[in-house]
Short mmCIF file of C-alpha atoms (C1' of nucleotides) in Angstrom, two decimals:
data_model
loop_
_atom_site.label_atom_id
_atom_site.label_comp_id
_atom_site.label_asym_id
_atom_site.label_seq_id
_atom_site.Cartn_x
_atom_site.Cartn_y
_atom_site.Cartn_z
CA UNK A 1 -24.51 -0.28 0.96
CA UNK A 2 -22.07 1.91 -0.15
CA UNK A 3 -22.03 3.99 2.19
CA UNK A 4 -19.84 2.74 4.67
CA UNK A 5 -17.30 2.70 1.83
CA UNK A 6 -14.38 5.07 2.80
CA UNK A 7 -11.93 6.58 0.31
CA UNK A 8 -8.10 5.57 1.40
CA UNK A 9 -8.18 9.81 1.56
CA UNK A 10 -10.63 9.54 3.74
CA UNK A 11 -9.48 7.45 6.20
CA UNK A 12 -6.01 8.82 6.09
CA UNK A 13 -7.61 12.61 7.02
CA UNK A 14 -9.53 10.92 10.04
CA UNK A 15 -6.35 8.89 11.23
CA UNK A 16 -4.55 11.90 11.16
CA UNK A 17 -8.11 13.79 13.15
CA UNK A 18 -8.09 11.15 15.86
CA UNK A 19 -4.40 11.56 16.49
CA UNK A 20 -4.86 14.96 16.52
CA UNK A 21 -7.95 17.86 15.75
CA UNK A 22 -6.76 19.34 12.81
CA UNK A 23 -7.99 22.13 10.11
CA UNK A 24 -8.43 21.19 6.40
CA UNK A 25 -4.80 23.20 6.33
CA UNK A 26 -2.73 21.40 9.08
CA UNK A 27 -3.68 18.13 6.81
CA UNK A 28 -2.70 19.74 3.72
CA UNK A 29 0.63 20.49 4.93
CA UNK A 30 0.60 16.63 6.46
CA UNK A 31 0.83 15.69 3.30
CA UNK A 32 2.80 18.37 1.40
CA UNK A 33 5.50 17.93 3.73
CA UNK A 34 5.74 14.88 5.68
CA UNK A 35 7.00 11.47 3.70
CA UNK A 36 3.07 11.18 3.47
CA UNK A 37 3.27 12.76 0.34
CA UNK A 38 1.31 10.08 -1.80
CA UNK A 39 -1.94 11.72 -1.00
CA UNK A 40 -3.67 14.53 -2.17
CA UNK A 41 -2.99 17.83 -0.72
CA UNK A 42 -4.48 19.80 -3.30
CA UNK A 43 -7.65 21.79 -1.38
CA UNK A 44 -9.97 20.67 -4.30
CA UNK A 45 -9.53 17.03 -2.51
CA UNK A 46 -9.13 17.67 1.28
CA UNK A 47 -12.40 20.25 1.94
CA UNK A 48 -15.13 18.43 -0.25
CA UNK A 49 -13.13 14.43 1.68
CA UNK A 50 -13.58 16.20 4.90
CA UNK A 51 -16.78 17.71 4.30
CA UNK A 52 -18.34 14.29 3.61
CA UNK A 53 -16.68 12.90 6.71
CA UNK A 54 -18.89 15.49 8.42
CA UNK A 55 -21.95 14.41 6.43
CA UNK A 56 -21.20 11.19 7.77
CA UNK A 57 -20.94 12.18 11.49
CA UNK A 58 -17.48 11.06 11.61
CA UNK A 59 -15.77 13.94 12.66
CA UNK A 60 -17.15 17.23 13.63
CA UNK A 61 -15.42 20.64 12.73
CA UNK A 62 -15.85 23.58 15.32
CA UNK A 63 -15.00 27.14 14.19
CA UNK A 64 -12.23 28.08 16.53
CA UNK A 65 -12.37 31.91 17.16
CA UNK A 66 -8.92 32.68 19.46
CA UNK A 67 -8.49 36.17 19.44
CA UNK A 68 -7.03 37.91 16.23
CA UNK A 69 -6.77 34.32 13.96
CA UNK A 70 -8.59 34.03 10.82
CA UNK A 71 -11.33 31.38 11.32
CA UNK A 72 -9.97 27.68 11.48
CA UNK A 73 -12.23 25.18 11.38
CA UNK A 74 -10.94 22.52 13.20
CA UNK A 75 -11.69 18.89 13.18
CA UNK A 76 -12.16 15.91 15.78
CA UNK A 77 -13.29 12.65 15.61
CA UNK A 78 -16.83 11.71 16.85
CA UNK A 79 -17.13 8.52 18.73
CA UNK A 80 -18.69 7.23 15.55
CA UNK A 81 -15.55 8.21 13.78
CA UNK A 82 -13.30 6.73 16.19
CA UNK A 83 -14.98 3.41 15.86
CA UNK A 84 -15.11 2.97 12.53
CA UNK A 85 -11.20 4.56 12.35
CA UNK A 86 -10.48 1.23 14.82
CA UNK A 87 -12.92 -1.19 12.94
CA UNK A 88 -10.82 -0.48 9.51
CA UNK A 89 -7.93 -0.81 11.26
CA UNK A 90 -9.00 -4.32 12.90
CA UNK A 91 -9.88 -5.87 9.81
CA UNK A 92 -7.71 -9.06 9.05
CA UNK A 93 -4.73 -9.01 6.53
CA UNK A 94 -6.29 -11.10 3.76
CA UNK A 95 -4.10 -12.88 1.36
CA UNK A 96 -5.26 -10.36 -1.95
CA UNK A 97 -5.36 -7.59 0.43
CA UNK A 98 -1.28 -7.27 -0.06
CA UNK A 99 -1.40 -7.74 -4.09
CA UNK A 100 -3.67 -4.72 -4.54
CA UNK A 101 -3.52 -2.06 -1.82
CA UNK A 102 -0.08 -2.53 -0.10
CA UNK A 103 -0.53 1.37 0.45
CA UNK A 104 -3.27 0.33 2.04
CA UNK A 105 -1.89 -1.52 4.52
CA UNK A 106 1.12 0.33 5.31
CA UNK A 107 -1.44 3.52 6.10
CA UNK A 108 -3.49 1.78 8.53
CA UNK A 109 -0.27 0.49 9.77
CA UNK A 110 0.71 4.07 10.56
CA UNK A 111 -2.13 4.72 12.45
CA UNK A 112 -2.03 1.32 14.68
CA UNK A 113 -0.72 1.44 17.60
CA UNK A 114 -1.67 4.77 18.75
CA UNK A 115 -5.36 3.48 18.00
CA UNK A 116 -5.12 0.38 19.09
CA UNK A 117 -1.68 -0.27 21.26
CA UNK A 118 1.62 -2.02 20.27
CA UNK A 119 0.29 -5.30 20.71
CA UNK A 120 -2.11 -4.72 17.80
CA UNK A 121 0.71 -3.63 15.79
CA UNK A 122 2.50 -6.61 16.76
CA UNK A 123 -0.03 -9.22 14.90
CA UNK A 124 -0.72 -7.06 12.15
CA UNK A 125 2.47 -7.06 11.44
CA UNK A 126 2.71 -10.66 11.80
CA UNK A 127 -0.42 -11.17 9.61
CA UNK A 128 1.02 -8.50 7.09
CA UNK A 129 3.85 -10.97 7.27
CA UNK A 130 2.30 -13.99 6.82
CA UNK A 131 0.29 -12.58 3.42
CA UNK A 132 3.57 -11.06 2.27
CA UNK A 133 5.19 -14.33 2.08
CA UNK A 134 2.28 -15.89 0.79
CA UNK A 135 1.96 -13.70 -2.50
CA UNK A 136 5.82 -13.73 -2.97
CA UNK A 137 5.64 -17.70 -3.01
CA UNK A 138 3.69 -16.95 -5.86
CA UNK A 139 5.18 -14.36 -7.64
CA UNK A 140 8.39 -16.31 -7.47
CA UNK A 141 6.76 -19.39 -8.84
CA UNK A 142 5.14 -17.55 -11.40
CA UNK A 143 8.82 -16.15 -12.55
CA UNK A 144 10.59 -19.90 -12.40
CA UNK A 145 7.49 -20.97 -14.46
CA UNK A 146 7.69 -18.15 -17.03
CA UNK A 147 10.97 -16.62 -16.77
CA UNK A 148 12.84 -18.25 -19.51
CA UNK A 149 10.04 -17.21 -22.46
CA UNK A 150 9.88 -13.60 -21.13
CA UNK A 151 11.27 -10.95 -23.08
CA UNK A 152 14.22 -9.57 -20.72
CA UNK A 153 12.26 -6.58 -19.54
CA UNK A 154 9.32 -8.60 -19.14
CA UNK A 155 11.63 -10.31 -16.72
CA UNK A 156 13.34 -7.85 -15.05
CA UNK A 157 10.19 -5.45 -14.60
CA UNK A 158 8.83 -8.81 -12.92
CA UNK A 159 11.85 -9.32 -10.79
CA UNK A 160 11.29 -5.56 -9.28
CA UNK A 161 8.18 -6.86 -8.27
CA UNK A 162 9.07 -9.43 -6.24
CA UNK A 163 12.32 -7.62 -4.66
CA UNK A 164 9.88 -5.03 -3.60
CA UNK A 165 7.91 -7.70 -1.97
CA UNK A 166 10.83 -9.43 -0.40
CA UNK A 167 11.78 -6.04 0.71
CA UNK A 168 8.25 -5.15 2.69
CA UNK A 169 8.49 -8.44 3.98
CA UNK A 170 11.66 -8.03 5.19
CA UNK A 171 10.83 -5.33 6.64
CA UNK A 172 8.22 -6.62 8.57
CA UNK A 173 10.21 -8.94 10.28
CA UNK A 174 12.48 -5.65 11.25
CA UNK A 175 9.68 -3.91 12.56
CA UNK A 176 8.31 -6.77 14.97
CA UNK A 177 11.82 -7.07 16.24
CA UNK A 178 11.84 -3.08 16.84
CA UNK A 179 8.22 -3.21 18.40
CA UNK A 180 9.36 -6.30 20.42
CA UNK A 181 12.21 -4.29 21.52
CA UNK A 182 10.28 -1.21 22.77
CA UNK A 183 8.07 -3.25 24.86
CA UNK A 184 10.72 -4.75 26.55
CA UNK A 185 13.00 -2.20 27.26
CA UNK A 186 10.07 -0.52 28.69
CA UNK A 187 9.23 -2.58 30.78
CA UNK A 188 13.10 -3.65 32.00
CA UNK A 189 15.79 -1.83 30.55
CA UNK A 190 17.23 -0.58 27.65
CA UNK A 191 18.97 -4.39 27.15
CA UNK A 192 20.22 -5.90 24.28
CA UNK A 193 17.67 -7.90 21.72
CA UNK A 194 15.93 -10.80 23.82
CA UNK A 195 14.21 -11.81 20.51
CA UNK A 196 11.40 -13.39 21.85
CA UNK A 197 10.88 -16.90 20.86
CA UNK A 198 7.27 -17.75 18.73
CA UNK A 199 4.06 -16.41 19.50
CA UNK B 1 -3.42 22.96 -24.57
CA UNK B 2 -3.84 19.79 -22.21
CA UNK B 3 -3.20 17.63 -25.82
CA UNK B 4 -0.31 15.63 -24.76
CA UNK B 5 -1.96 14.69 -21.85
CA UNK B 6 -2.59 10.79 -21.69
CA UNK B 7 -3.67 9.17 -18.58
CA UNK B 8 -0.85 6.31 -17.84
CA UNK B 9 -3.38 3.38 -18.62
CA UNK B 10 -3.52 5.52 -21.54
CA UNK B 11 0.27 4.81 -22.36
CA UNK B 12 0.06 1.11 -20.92
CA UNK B 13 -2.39 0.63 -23.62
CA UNK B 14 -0.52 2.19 -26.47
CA UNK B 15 2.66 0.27 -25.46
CA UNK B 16 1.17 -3.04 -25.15
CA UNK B 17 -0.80 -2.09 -29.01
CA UNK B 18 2.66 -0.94 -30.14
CA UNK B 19 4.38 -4.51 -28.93
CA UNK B 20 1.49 -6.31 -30.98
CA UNK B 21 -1.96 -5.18 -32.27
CA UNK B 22 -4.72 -6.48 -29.48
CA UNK B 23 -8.32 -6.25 -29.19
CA UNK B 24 -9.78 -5.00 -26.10
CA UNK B 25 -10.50 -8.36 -24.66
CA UNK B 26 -6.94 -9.11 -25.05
CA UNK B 27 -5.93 -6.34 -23.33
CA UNK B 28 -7.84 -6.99 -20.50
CA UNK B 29 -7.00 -10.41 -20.03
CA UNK B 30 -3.39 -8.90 -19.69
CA UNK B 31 -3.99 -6.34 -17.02
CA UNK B 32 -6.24 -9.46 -15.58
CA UNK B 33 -3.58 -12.22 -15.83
CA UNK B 34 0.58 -11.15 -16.02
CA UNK B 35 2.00 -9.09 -13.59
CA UNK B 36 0.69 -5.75 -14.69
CA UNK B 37 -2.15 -6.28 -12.18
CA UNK B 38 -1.92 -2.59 -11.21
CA UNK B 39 -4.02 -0.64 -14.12
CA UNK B 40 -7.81 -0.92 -14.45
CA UNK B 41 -8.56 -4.53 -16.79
CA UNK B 42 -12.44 -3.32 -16.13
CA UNK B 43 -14.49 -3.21 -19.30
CA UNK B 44 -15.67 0.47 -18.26
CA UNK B 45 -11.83 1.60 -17.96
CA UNK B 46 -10.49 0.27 -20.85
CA UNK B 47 -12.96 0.60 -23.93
CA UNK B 48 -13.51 4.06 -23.10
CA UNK B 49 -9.84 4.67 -23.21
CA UNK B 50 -9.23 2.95 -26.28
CA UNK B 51 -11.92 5.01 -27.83
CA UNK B 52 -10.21 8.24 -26.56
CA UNK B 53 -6.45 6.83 -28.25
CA UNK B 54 -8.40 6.23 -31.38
CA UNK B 55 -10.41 9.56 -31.38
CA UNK B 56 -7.06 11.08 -30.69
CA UNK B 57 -5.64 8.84 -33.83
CA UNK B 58 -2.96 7.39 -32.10
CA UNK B 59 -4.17 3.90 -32.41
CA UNK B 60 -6.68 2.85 -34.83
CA UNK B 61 -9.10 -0.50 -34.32
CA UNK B 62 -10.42 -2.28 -37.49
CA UNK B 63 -12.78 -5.02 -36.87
CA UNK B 64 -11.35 -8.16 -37.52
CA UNK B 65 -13.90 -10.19 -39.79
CA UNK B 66 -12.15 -14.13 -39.68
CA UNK B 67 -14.67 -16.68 -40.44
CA UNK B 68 -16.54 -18.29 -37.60
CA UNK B 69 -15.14 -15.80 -34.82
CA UNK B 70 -16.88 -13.35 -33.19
CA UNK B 71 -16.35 -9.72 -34.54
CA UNK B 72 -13.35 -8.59 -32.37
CA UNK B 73 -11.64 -4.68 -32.99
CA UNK B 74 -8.39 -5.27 -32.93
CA UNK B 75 -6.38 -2.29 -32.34
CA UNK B 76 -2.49 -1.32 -33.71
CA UNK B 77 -0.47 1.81 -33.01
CA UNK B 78 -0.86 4.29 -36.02
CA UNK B 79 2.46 6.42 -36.65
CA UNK B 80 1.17 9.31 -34.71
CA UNK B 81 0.80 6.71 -31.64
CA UNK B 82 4.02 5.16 -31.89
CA UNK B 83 5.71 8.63 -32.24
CA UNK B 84 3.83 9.64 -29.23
CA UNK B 85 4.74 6.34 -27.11
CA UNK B 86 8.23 7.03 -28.23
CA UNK B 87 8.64 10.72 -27.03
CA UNK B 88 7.21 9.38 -24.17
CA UNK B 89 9.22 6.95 -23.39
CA UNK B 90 12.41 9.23 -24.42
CA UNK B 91 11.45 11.99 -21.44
CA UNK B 92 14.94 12.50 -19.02
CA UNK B 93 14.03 11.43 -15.90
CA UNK B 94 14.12 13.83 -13.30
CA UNK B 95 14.88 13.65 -9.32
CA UNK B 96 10.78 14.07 -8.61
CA UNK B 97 9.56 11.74 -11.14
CA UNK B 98 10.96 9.00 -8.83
CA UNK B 99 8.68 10.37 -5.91
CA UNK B 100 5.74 11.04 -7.37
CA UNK B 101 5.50 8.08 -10.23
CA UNK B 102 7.55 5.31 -9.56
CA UNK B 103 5.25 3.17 -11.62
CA UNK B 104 5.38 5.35 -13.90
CA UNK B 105 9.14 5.01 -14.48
CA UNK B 106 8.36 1.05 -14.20
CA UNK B 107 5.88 1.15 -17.13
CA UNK B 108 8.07 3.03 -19.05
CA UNK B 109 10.68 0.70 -18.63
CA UNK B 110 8.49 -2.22 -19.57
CA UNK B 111 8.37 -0.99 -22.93
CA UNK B 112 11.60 0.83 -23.39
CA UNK B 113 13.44 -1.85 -25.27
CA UNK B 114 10.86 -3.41 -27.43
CA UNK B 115 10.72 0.39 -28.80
CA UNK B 116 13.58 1.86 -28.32
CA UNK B 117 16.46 -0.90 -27.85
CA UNK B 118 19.01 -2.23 -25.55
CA UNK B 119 20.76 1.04 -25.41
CA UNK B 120 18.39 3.18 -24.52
CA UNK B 121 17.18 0.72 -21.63
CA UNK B 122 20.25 0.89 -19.80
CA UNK B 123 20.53 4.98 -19.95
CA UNK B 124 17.39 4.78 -18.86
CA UNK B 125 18.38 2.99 -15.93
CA UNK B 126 21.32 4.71 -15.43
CA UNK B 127 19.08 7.95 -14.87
CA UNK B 128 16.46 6.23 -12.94
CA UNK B 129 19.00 5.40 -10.47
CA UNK B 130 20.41 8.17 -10.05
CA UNK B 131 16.73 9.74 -9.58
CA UNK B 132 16.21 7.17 -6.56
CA UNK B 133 20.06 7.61 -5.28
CA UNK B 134 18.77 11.35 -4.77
CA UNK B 135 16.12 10.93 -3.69
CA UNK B 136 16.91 8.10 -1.22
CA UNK B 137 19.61 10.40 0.21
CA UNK B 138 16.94 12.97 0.57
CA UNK B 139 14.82 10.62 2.88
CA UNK B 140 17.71 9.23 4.91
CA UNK B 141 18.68 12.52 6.12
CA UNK B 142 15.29 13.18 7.03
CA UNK B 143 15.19 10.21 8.72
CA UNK B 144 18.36 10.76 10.31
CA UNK B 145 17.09 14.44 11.54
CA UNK B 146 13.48 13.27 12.34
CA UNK B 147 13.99 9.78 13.34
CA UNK B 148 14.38 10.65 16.73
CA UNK B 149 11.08 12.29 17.92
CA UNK B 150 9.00 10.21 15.74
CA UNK B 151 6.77 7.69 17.35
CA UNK B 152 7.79 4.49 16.65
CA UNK B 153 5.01 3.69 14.05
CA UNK B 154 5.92 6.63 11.94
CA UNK B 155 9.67 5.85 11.95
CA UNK B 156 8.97 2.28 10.78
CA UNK B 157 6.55 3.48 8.18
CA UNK B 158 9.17 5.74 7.55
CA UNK B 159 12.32 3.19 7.14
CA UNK B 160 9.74 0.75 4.81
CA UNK B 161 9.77 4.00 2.59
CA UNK B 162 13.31 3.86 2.74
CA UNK B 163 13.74 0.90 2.01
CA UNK B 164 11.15 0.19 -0.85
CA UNK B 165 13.37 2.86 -2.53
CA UNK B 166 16.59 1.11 -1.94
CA UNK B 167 15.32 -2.17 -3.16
CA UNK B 168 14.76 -0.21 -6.33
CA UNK B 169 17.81 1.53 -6.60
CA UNK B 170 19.69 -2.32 -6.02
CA UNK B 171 17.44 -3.46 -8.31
CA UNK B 172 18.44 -1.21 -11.42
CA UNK B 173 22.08 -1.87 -10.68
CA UNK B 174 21.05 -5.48 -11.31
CA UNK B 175 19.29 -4.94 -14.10
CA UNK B 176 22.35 -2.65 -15.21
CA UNK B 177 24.30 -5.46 -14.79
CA UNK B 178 22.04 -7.99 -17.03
CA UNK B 179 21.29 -5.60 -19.63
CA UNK B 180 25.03 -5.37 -20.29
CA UNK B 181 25.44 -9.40 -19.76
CA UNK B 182 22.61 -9.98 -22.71
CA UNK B 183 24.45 -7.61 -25.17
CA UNK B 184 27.90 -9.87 -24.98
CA UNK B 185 26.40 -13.21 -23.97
CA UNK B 186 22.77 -13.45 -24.25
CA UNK B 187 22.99 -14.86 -21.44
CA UNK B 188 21.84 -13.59 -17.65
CA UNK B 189 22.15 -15.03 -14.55
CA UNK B 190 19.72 -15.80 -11.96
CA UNK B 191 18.60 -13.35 -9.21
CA UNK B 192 20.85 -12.95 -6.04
CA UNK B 193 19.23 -10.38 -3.60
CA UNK B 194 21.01 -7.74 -2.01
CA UNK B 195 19.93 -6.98 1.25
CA UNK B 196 20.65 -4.17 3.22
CA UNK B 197 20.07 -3.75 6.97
CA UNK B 198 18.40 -0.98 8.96
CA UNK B 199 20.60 1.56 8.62
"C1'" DT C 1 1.46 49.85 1.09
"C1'" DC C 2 2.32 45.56 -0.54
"C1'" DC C 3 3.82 40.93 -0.22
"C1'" DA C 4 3.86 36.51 1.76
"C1'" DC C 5 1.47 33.33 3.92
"C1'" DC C 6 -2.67 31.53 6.48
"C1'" DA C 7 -7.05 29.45 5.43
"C1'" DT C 8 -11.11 28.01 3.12
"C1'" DG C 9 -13.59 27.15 -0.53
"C1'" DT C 10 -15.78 26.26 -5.56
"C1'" DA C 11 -16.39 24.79 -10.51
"C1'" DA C 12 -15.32 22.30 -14.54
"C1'" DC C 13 -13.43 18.43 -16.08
"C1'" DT C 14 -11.61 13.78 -16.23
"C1'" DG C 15 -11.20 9.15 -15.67
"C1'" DG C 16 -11.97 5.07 -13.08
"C1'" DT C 17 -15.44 1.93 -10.47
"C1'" DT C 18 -19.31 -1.08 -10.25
"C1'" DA C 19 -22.87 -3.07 -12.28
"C1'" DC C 20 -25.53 -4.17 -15.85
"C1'" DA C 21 -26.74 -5.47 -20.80
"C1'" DT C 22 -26.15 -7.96 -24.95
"C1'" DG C 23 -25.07 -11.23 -28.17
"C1'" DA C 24 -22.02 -14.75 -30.48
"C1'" DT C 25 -19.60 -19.05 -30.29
"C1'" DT C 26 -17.88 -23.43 -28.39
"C1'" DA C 27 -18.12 -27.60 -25.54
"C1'" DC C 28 -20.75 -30.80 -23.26
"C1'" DG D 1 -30.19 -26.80 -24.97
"C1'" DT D 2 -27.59 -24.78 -21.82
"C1'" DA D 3 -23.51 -23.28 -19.60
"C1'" DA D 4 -19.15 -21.17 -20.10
"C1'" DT D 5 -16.55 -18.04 -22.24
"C1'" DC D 6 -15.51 -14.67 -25.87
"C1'" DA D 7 -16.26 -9.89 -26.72
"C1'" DT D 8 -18.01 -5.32 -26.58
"C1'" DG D 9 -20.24 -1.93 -24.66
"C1'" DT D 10 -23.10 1.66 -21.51
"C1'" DA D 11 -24.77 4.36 -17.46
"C1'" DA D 12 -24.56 6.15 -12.92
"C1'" DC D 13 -21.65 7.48 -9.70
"C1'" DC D 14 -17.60 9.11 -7.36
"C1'" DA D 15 -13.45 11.26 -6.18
"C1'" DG D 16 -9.45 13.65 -7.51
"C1'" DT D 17 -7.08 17.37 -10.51
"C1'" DT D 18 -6.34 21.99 -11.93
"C1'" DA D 19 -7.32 26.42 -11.59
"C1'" DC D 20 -9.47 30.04 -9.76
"C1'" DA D 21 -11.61 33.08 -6.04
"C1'" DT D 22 -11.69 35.23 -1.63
"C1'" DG D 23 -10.33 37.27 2.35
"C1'" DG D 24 -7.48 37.69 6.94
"C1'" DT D 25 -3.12 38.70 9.11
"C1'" DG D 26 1.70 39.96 10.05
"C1'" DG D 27 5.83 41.91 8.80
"C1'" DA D 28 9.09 44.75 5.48
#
DNA sequence: TCCACCATGTAACTGGTTACATGATTAC
DNA sequence: GTAATCATGTAACCAGTTACATGGTGGA
């Protein structure tokens, strides 16, 4: 079925829900103002995306009527929203998953840990990792194998490609060490690195 | 008038026809098979599209009758379409473009010096990074003002942002760089990576 | 009073997705 | 003869865009 099949919008506006109840406007300005800016914002996408995450029972919007405000109708996430929030965000980092939908990814890593606790974020990260390196092995083969017939631009468009790969996966080496780092320091004190050896 | 409006697998399509006359099938195999995995390579995106360039006479498809073969339409870019690709590709690039359509600024790229030359590649570039050198300072501050009360997801999510656009702003320094080596020498040299730590 | 902003919505259009249909040719 | 692959298409559906409409509220 298709309906369990959840826009990236969609799943953004109910991240955003089970962080915090929200009105159709507080999420606009999410994402007019905040570096979330690669989705919508425009009210022609955000009413009718959260209207059918009503439809679906995954959040529920309750008029709030404080004295003297225009009506707000503000959102929260059902129990039924919150699990399937935590079942997208549990899904394993497959291989493919990085080459097409790297926005993906990074979203539901935004929403991780408060869902579902640093140590969650930890192993995605390590997964997101993992699949990163995976798909660059490839790209890079692909450009030893094909480099020297490309046109130049054919060549250098391809070698954005895979420094914007190396970059992400650089990065997620940089965020397990900050995550790493936050634990710890919670726990003992704000010490120095203790890079922790392998999982 | 929305006229000049094309939909940017509407330009990917035009420049690919412009590089060398293709039949949809060929097409698709390329979106399917190189690097320019991004845009559609789906039978119900692209033959629709082509019929909209043609109806819009900027390509035109004549049905390619060699013995034996099947009857393929192969497509080439009429004048109209390879003015149009051309004042497309031409457009200054402004500080937003680079926030809202990076891959547009890639695909235009891809094409640039097949239609327009060497020259015009590398003042492209040269405004493209100045674009993300704006823009990236416009994100650090942020950062810098934000960073602080952010929970630590967001930051990260945040600093892979920040990072994504620095790897592109090294990157067109290095393709600067090569651009400028292939005019003298021909010759480039292979990849070195920059990278930069957290800041 | 009037403007700016808060807040929600709707309608028309557009283009991409998935899935299916069809038929020709080549290789085994 | 049958499977794979070349090659083109179509239909139903879906979600996002732009642009417009509406009305409340607070401050100058």
């Amino acid at each position: 079925m298709k309906r369990s099949d959840i826009p990236l919008l969609g799943y953004a506006l109910l991240g955003l829900i089970d962080l915090k109840p929200s009105s159709g406007y507080d999420l606009r300005k999410v994402f007019a103002e905040t570096a979330m800016g690669n989705y919508s914002s425009s009210p022609g996408a955000i009413y009718p995306a959260l209207e059918r995450l009503e439809s679906q029972r995954l959040i529920r919007g309750v008029v709030e009527d404080a004295a003297g405000l225009r009506r707000r109708r503000v959102y929260h996430a059902t129990a039924i929203g919150a699990t399937e929030l935590r079942k997208w965000l549990s899904k394993t980092v497959k291989a493919d998953d990085v080459m097409r939908g790297a926005p993906e990814l990074m979203l539901r890593f935004s929403f991780m840990d408060h869902a579902l606790g640093a140590d969650a974020a930890i192993s995605f990260l390590q997964e997101f990792r993992s699949s990163l390196k995976s798909y660059l092995s490839g790209l890079e083969a692909y450009a030893r194998a094909n480099g020297k017939k490309m046109p130049l631009s054919g060549r250098l468009a391809l070698e954005s490609g895979i420094r914007s790969y190396r970059g992400m996966y650089d990065w997620t080496g940089y965020a397990i060490r900050a995550y790493r780092q936050s634990l710890t320091s919670q726990r003992i004190r704000p010490a120095k690195t203790e890079r922790g050896g392998p999982k």
